[in-house]
XYZ file of C-alpha atoms in Angstrom:
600
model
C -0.669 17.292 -2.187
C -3.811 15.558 -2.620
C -4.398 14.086 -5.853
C -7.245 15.151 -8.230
C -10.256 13.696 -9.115
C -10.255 12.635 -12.688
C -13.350 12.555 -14.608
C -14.069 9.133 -14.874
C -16.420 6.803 -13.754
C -17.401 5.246 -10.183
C -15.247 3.008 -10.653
C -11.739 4.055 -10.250
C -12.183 6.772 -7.598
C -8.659 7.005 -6.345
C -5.679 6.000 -7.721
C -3.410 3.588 -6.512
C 0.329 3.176 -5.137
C 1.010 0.216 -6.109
C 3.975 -1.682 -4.219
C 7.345 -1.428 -5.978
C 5.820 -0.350 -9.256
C 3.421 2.823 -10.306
C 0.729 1.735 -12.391
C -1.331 3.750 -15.299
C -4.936 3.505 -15.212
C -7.308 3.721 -18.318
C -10.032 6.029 -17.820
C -12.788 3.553 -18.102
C -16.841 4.199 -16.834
C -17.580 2.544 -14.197
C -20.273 3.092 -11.517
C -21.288 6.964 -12.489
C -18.312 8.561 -10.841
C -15.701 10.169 -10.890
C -12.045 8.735 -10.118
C -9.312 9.683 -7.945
C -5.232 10.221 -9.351
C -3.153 7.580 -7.478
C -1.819 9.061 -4.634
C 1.221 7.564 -4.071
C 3.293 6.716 -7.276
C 3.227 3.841 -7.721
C -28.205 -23.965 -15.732
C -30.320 -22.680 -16.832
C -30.966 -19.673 -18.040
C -27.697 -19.174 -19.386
C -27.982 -22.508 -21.005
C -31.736 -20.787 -22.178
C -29.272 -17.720 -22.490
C -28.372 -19.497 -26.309
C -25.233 -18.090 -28.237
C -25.529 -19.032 -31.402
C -22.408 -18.676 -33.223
C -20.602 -15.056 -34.380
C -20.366 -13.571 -37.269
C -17.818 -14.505 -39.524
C -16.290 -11.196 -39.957
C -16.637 -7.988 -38.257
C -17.243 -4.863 -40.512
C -17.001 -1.406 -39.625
C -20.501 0.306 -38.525
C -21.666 -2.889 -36.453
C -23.782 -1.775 -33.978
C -25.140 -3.414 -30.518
C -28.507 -3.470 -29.225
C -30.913 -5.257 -26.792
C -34.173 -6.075 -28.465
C -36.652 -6.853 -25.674
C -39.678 -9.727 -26.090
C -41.813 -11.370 -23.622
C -39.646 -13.849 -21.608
C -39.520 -17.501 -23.029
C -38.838 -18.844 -26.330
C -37.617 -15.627 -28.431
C -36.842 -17.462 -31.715
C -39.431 -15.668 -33.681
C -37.800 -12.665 -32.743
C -34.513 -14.173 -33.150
C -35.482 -15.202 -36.771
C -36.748 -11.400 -37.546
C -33.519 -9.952 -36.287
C -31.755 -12.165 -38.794
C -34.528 -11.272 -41.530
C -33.678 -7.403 -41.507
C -30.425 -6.903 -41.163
C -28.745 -8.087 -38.349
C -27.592 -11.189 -36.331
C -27.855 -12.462 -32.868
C -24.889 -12.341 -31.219
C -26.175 -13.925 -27.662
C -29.974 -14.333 -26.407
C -31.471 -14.517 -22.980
C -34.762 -16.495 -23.115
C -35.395 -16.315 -19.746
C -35.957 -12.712 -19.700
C -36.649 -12.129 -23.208
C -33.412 -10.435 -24.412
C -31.438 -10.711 -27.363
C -28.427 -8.903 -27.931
C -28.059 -8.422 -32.200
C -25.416 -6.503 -33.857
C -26.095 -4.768 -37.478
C -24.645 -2.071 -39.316
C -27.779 -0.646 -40.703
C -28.549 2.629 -39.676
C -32.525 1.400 -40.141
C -32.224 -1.722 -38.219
C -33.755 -0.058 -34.650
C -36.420 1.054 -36.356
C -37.611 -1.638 -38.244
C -37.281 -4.087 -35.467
C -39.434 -1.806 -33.834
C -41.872 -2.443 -35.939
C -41.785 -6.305 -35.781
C -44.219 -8.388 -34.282
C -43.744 -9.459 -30.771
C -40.890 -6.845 -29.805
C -41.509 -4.560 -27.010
C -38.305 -2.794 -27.003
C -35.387 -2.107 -29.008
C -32.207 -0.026 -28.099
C -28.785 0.825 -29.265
C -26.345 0.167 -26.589
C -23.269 2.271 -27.919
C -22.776 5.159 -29.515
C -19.363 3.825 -30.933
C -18.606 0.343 -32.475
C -18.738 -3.009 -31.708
C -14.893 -4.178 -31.223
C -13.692 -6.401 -33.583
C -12.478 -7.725 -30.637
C -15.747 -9.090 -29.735
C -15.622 -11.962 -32.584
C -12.586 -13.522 -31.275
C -11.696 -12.248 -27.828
C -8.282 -12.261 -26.416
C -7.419 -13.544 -23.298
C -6.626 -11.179 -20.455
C -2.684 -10.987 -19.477
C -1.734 -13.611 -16.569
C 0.682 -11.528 -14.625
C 3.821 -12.709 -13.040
C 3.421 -12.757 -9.443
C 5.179 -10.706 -7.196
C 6.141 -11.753 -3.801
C 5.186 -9.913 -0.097
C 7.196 -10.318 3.133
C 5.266 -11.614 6.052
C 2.775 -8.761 7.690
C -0.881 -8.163 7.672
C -2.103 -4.832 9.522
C -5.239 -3.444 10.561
C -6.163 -1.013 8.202
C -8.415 2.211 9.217
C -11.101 0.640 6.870
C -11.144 -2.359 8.604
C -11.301 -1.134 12.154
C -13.804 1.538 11.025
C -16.532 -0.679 10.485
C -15.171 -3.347 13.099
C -14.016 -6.097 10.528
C -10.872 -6.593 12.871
C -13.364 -7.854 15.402
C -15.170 -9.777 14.006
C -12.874 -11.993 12.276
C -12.184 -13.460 16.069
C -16.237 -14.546 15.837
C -16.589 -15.478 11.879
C -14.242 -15.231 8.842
C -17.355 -16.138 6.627
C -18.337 -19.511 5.214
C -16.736 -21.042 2.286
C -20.240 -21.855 1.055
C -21.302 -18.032 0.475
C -19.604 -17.268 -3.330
C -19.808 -13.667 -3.804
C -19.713 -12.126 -7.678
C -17.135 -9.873 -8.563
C -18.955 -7.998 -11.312
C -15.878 -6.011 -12.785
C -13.135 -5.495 -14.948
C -11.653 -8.924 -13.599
C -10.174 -10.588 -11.023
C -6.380 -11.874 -10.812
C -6.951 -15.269 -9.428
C -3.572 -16.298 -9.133
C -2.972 -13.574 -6.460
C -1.575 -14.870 -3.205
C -4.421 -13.471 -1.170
C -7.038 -14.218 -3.418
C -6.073 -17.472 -4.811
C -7.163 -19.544 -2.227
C -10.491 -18.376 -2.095
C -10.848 -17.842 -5.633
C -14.108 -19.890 -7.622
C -12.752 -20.207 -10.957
C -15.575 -23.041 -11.856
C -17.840 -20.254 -11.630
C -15.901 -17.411 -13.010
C -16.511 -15.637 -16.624
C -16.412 -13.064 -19.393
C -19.215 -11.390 -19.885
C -17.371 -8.818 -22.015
C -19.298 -8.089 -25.139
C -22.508 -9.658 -23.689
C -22.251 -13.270 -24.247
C -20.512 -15.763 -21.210
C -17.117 -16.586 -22.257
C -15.727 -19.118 -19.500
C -12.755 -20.063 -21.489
C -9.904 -20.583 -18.749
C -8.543 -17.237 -17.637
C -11.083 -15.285 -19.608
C -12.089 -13.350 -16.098
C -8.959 -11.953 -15.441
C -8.214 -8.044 -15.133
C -7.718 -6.252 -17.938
C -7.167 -3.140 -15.659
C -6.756 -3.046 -11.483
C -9.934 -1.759 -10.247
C -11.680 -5.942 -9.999
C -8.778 -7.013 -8.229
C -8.375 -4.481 -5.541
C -12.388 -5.515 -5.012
C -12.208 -9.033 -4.659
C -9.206 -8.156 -1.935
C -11.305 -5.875 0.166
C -14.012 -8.461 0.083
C -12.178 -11.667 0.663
C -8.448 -11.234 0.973
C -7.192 -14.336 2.968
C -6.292 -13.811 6.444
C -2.780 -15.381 5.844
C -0.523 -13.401 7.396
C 0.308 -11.464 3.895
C -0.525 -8.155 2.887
C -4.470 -7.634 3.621
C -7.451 -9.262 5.118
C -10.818 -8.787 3.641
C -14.098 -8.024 5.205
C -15.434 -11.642 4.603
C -12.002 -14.021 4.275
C -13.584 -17.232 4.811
C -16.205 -16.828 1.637
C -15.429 -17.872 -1.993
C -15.085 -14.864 -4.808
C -16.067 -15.625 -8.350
C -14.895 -13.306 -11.482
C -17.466 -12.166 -13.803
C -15.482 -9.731 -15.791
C -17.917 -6.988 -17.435
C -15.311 -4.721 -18.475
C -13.869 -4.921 -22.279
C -10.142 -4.410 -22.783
C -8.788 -1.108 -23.824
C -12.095 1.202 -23.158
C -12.540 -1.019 -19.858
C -16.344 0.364 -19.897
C -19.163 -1.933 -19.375
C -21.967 -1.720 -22.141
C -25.461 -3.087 -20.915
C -25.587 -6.238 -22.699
C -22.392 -7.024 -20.749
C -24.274 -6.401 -17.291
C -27.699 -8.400 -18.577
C -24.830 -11.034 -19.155
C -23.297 -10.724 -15.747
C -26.374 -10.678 -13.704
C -27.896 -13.684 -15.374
C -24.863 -16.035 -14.685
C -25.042 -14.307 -11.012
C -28.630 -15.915 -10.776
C -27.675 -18.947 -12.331
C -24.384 -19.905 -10.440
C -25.612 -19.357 -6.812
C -23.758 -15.553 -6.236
C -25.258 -15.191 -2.544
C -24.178 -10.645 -3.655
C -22.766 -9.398 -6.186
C -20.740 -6.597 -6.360
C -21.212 -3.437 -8.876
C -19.132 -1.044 -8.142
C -19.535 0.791 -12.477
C -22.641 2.665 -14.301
C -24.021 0.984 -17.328
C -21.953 2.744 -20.291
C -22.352 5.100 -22.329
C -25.007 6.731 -20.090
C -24.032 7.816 -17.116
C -27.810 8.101 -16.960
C -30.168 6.533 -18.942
C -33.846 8.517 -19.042
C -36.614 6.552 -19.925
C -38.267 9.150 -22.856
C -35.186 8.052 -25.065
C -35.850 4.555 -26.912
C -32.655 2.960 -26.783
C -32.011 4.269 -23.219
C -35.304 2.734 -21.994
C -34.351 -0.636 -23.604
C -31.295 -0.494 -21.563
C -33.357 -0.121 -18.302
C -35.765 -2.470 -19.062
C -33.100 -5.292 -20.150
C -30.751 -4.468 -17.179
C -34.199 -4.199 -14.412
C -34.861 -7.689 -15.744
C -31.752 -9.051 -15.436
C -31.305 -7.968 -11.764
C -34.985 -9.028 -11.363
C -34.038 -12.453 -12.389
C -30.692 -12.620 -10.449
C -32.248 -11.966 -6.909
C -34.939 -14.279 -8.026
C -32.470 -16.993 -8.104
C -30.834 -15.686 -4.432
C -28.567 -13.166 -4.987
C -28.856 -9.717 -3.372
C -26.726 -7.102 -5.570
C -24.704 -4.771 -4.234
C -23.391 -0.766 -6.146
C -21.619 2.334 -5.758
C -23.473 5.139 -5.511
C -20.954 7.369 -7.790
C -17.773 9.465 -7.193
C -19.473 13.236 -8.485
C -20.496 14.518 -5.364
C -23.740 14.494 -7.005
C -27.342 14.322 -5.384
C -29.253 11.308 -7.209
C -32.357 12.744 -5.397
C -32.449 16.097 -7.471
C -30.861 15.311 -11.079
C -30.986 18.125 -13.305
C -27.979 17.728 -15.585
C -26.027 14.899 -17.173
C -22.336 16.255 -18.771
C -20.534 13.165 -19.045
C -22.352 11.280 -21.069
C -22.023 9.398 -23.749
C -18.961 8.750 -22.284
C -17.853 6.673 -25.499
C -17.871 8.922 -28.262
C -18.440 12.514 -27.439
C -20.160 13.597 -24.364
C -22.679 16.507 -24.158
C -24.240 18.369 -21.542
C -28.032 17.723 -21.381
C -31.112 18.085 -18.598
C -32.438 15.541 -16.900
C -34.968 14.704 -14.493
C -35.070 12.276 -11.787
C -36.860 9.812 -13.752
C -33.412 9.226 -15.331
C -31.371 6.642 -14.009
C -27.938 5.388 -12.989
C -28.393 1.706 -13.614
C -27.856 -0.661 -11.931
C -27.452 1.393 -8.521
C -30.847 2.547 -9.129
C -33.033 -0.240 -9.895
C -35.325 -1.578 -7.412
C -33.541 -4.156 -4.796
C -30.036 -3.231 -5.394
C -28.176 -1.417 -2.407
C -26.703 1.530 -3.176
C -23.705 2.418 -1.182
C -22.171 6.153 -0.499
C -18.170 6.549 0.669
C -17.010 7.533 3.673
C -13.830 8.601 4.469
C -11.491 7.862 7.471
C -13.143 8.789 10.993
C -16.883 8.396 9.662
C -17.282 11.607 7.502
C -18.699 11.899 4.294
C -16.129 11.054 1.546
C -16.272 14.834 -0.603
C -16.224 12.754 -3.995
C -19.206 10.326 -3.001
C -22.371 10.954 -4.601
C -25.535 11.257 -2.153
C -29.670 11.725 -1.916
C -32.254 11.218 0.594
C -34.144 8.105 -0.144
C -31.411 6.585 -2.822
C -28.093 6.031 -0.415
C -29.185 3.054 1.558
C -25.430 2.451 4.005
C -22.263 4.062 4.097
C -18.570 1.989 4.676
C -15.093 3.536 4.280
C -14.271 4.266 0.278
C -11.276 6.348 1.573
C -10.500 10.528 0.994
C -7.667 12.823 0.167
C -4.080 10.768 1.585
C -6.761 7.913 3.023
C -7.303 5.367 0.560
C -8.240 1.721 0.526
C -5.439 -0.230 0.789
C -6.127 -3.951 -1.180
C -4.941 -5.781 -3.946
C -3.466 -5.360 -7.356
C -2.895 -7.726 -10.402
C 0.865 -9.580 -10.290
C 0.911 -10.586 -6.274
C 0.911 -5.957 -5.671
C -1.093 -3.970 -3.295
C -1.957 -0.172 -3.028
C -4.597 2.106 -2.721
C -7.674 3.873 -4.107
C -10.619 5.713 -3.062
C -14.496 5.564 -4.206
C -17.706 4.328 -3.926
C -15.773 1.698 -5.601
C -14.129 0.661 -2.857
C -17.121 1.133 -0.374
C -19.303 -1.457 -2.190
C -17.067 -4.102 -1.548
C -16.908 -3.532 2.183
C -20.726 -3.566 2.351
C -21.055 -6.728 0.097
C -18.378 -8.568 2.769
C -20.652 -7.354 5.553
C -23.839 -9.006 3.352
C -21.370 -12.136 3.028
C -21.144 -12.374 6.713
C -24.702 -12.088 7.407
C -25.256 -14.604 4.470
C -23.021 -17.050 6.532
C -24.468 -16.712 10.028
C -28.231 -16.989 8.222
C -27.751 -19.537 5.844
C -31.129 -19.985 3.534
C -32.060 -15.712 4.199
C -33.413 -14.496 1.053
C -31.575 -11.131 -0.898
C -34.851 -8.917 1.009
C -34.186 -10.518 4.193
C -30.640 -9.961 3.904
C -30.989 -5.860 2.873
C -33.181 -5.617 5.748
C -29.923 -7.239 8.167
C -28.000 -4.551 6.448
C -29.966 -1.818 7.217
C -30.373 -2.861 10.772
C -27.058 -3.720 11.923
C -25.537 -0.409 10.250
C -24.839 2.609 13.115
C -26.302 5.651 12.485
C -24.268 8.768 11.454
C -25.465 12.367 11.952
C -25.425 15.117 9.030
C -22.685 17.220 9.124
C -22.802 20.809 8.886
C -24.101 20.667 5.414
C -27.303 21.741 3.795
C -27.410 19.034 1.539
C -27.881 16.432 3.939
C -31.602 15.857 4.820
C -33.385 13.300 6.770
C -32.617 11.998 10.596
C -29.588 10.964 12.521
C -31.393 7.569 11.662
C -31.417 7.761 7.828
C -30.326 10.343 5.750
C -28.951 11.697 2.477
C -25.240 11.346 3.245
C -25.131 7.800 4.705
C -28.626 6.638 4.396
C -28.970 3.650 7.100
C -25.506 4.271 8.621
C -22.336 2.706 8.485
C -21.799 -0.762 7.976
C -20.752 -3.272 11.570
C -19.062 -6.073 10.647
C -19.018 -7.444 14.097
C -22.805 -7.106 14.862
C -23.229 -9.077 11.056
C -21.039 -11.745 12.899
C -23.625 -11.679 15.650
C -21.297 -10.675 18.248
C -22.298 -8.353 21.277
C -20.918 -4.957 20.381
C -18.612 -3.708 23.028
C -20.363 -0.964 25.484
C -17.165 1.058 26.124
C -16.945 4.670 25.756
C -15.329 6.049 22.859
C -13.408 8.586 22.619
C -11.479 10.412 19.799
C -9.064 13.426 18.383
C -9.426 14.540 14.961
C -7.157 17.807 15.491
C -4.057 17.684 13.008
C -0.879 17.600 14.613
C 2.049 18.371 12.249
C 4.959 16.181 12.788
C 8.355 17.680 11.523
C 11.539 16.225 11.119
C 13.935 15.303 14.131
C 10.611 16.529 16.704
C 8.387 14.935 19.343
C 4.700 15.806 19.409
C 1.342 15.041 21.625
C -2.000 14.779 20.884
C -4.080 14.933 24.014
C -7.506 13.419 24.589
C -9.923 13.818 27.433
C -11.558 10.588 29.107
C -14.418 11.344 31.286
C -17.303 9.476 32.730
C -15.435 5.776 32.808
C -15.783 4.239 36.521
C -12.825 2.710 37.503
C -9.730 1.427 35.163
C -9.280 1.108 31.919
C -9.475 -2.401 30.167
C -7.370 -5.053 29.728
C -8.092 -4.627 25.992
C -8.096 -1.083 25.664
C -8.394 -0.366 21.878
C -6.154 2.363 20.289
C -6.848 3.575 16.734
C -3.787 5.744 14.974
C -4.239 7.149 11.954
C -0.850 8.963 11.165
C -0.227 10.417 7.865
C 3.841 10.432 7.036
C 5.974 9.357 4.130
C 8.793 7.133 5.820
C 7.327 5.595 9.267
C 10.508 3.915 9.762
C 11.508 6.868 11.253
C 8.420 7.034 13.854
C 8.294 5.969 17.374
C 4.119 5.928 18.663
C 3.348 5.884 22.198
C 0.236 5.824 24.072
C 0.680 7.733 27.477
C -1.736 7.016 30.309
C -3.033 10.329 32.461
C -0.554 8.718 35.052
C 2.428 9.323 32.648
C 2.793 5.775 31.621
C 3.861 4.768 28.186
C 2.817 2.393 26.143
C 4.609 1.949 22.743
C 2.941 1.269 19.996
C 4.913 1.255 17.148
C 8.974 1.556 17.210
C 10.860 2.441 14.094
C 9.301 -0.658 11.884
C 8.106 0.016 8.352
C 11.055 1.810 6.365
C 9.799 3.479 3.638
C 6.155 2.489 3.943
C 3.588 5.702 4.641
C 1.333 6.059 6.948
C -0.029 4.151 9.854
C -3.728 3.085 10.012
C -4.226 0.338 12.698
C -5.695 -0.202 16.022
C -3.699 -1.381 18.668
C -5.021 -3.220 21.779
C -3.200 -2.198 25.226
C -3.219 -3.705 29.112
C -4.216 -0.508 30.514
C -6.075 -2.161 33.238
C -3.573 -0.862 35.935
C -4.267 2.715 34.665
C -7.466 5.132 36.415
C -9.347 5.577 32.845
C -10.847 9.121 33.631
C -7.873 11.817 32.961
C -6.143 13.114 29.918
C -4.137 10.602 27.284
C -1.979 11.240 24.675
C -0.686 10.391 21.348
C 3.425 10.902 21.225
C 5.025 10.785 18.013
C 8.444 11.280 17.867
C 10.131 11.834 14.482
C 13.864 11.007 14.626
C 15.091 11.269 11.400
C 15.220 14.228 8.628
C 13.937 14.074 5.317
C 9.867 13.158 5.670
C 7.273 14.766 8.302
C 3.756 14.212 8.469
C 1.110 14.689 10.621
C -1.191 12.949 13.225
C -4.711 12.859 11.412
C -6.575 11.442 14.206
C -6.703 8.671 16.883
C -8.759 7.624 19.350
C -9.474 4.752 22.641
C -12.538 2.700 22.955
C -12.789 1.660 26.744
């Protein structure tokens, strides 16, 4: 069965199997969408950006907001905060923010009324943590050990990443920003890429860089930072990028795991200051899964998060979000039900002057999901003129396979997990251009992505070229890597074929038009669907009757296969009719061939 889509945010999209060990996931707000049930069980201007010390004590009632000034010296304004009622809890000079707590009920308005403040906005509809005045430190997990094996996964191969690590793994001088719930740095396939120098807590909205203060206090930043830059090590995964360095920035606060603005104005400041080439945002600024500009505090929490992004990409660093997980057009937004999503959420309308922030400030990239053979993922959230590229995010028994906190690996789906395969793309252009600039570098993105057609659906207008479902097209990791994309023919099956226990099945595919043999290198992509592929045997069968196998009873108790194989089929006529056989040879688990295909 496939699971459910839970309510929550962008950020947790699908669940995840986790390897020996099902996990429970909070049901935090991340980028405005909504999350998938696992499905298997399983210098500057942050030195300008002054903290001046906490409050002693927290009491109940405390409040957060962002008080907006002109950028530069805001000590006046600092001074008046203190003068009616509240305290500064961290400042941004740079961009003239100041996040103050109080627990008037007056304070908002009075500041309002003080000389030299533009803006002022409430952040939360709930209380500031008492948390937030002595933080804990994230769990450091023990670490769990993984046999020897890396496949191809169907993301991967989708967008070419498998290719183009044979040109470029990345540079270790492009550090990409994790902008998350955290990042488990002692992972074995992230530990050796990891930037902890660089790494944070922006929880709360002031930089915390005591040691370990970035880790995950869920899942969801780890299994990121895996699909980004997993080592190519011969463990578990490889990431889009695995020769660039990954930096923590954890937004997320423990417990609620949602990510309040001053924790983002936080997080995109030390992005500009500590060199983040992208950044990856794969949440929605809580509580608003919106935020409309005709309500105060909401339009203090665009203006301090726009300036904050403004000031990041005018240090370098191109920023990267998830366009959502509500099937939801951004391009015609009438109504907003989720939010605030931390205290009680109401249903009001909205216009399209509303925004989900930061996908939808000017400069960032907003990404939409696809699932496996390039269709529209049905969760992802869409609109003509706000998607700007597509990657795999995963659908229904397709997930993302990456990594988990404690050494573990498994799977979810979202724009979550498309994001991150769209910032390792923007790593690998980053590394073959060093010096480009974040506009030259959206521009690479949005020319190296292939185009994908509308489907049969009403809601997707525009062209072939750019549209509402997958704006620029799909992401090509091996044209980032500058590589000359193969001219072969593809060809491809997306018929189910059920496999049942103790059977043998075929899967036929039609080759036409190819002159001669087929390659050397003839590349075969599987996607089988089955709960025990220890009990599989997968050959490829040339028109001539000859087999090739591809996979032999290896795997045990793992599901499902998602790789590309590569085959001599150069003694083999290509024109003629191939198959997929599958033969099941045990009882107890069936499945079904989801797709496959051959590039010539």
């Amino acid at each position: 069965m496939i699971p459910p889509i839970s309510r929550r945010p962008r950020r947790f999209l699908v669940g995840a199997a986790a390897l020996g060990a099902a996990l429970t996931f909070a049901a935090p707000a991340l980028a405005s969408t909504q999350p998938v049930a696992p499905a298997k069980p399983a210098a500057p201007a942050h030195a300008a950006a002054k903290a001046p010390a906490r409050s002693a004590a927290w009491v109940a009632g405390t409040r957060a907001y962002l008080v907006i000034t002109a950028p530069g010296d805001t000590s006046a304004v600092r001074s008046a905060v203190t003068a009616n009622g509240g305290t500064v809890f961290s400042s941004f000079d740079a961009i003239g923010v100041v996040v103050a707590h109080s627990a008037s009920g007056t304070f908002a308005a009075t500041m309002r009324g003080v000389s030299g403040v533009q803006q002022v906005g409430a952040t939360r509809t709930s209380d500031v943590p008492a948390d937030a005045y002595n933080p804990a430190l994230p769990a450091n997990p023990a670490q769990s050990t993984t046999p020897t094996g890396e496949p191809v996964r169907w993301d991967m191969s989708q967008i070419k990443a498998d290719q183009a690590w044979a040109v470029s793994t990345g540079s270790a001088s492009v550090k990409v920003g994790i902008l998350d719930t955290g990042v488990d740095d002692q992972h074995q396939d992230l530990a050796a890429n990891f930037d902890a120098a660089d790494s944070v807590s922006c929880a709360y909205g002031k930089p915390d860089t005591r040691a370990g203060a970035w880790r995950d206090v869920d899942s969801h930043g780890t299994h990121v930072a895996g699909t980004i830059a997993a080592a190519k090590n011969g463990k578990g995964v490889v990431g889009v990028a695995p020769g660039v360095k990954i930096a923590s920035v954890r937004l997320a606060e423990p417990t609620s795991t949602l990510f309040y603005a001053e924790n983002t104005v936080c997080g995109l400041v030390w992005a500009g200051d500590h060199g983040f080439k992208v950044t990856n945002n794969s949440y929605y600024t809580d509580p608003w899964q919106f935020n409309c500009p005709d309500n105060a505090d909401q339009a203090a929490i665009i203006e301090g998060v726009r300036r904050a992004q403004e000031y990041a990409e005018g240090k370098g660093s191109l920023q990267v979000a998830a366009a959502g997980n509500s099937d939801y057009d951004l391009a015609n937004k009438t109504t907003d039900t989720e939010s605030p999503n931390d205290s009680t959420p109401t249903s009001r309308r909205i216009t399209n002057a509303c925004l989900d922030i930061p996908t939808e400030l000017p400069g960032v990239v907003t990404v939409s999901a696809m699932g496996s053979g390039n269709v529209k993922a049905s969760y992802s959230n869409f609109g003509d003129g706000v998607i700007d590229v597509a990657a795999p995010g995963g659908d229904g028994s397709n997930g993302v396979y990456s990594t988990l906190p404690g050494g573990k690996y498994g799977t979810k789906s979202g724009t979550s997990m498309a994001s991150p395969h769209v910032v390792g793309v923007a790593a690998l252009l980053a590394s073959a251009n060093p010096g480009i600039t974040p506009a030259q570098l959206r521009d690479k993105l949005a020319v190296q992505a292939n185009d994908v057609a509308c489907p049969s659906d009403s809601r997707c207008t525009g062209t072939t070229a750019k549209n509402a479902f997958f704006g620029e097209g799909q992401v090509d990791a091996l044209k980032a890597v500058g590589a000359t994309v193969p001219t072969g023919k593809y060809f491809e099956n997306t018929a189910d074929v059920a496999i049942g226990d103790n059977t043998t099945v075929e899967s036929p595919l039609a080759v036409t038009g190819v002159t001669g043999n087929a390659p050397a290198a003839l590349k075969v992509g599987v996607n089988i669907v089955h709960t025990y592929i220890g009990d599989l045997k997968v050959d490829l069968v040339a028109p001539d009757g000859t087999v090739y196998t591809l996979h032999n009873h290896t795997g045990g108790s793992a599901d499902d296969i998602h790789q590309t194989y590569t085959v001599d089929a150069s003694a083999r006529v290509a024109n003629g009719t191939w198959k997929l056989r599958v033969n099941d040879n045990a009882a107890g688990d069936t499945g079904r061939i989801d797709s496959w295909n051959l590039t010539f």
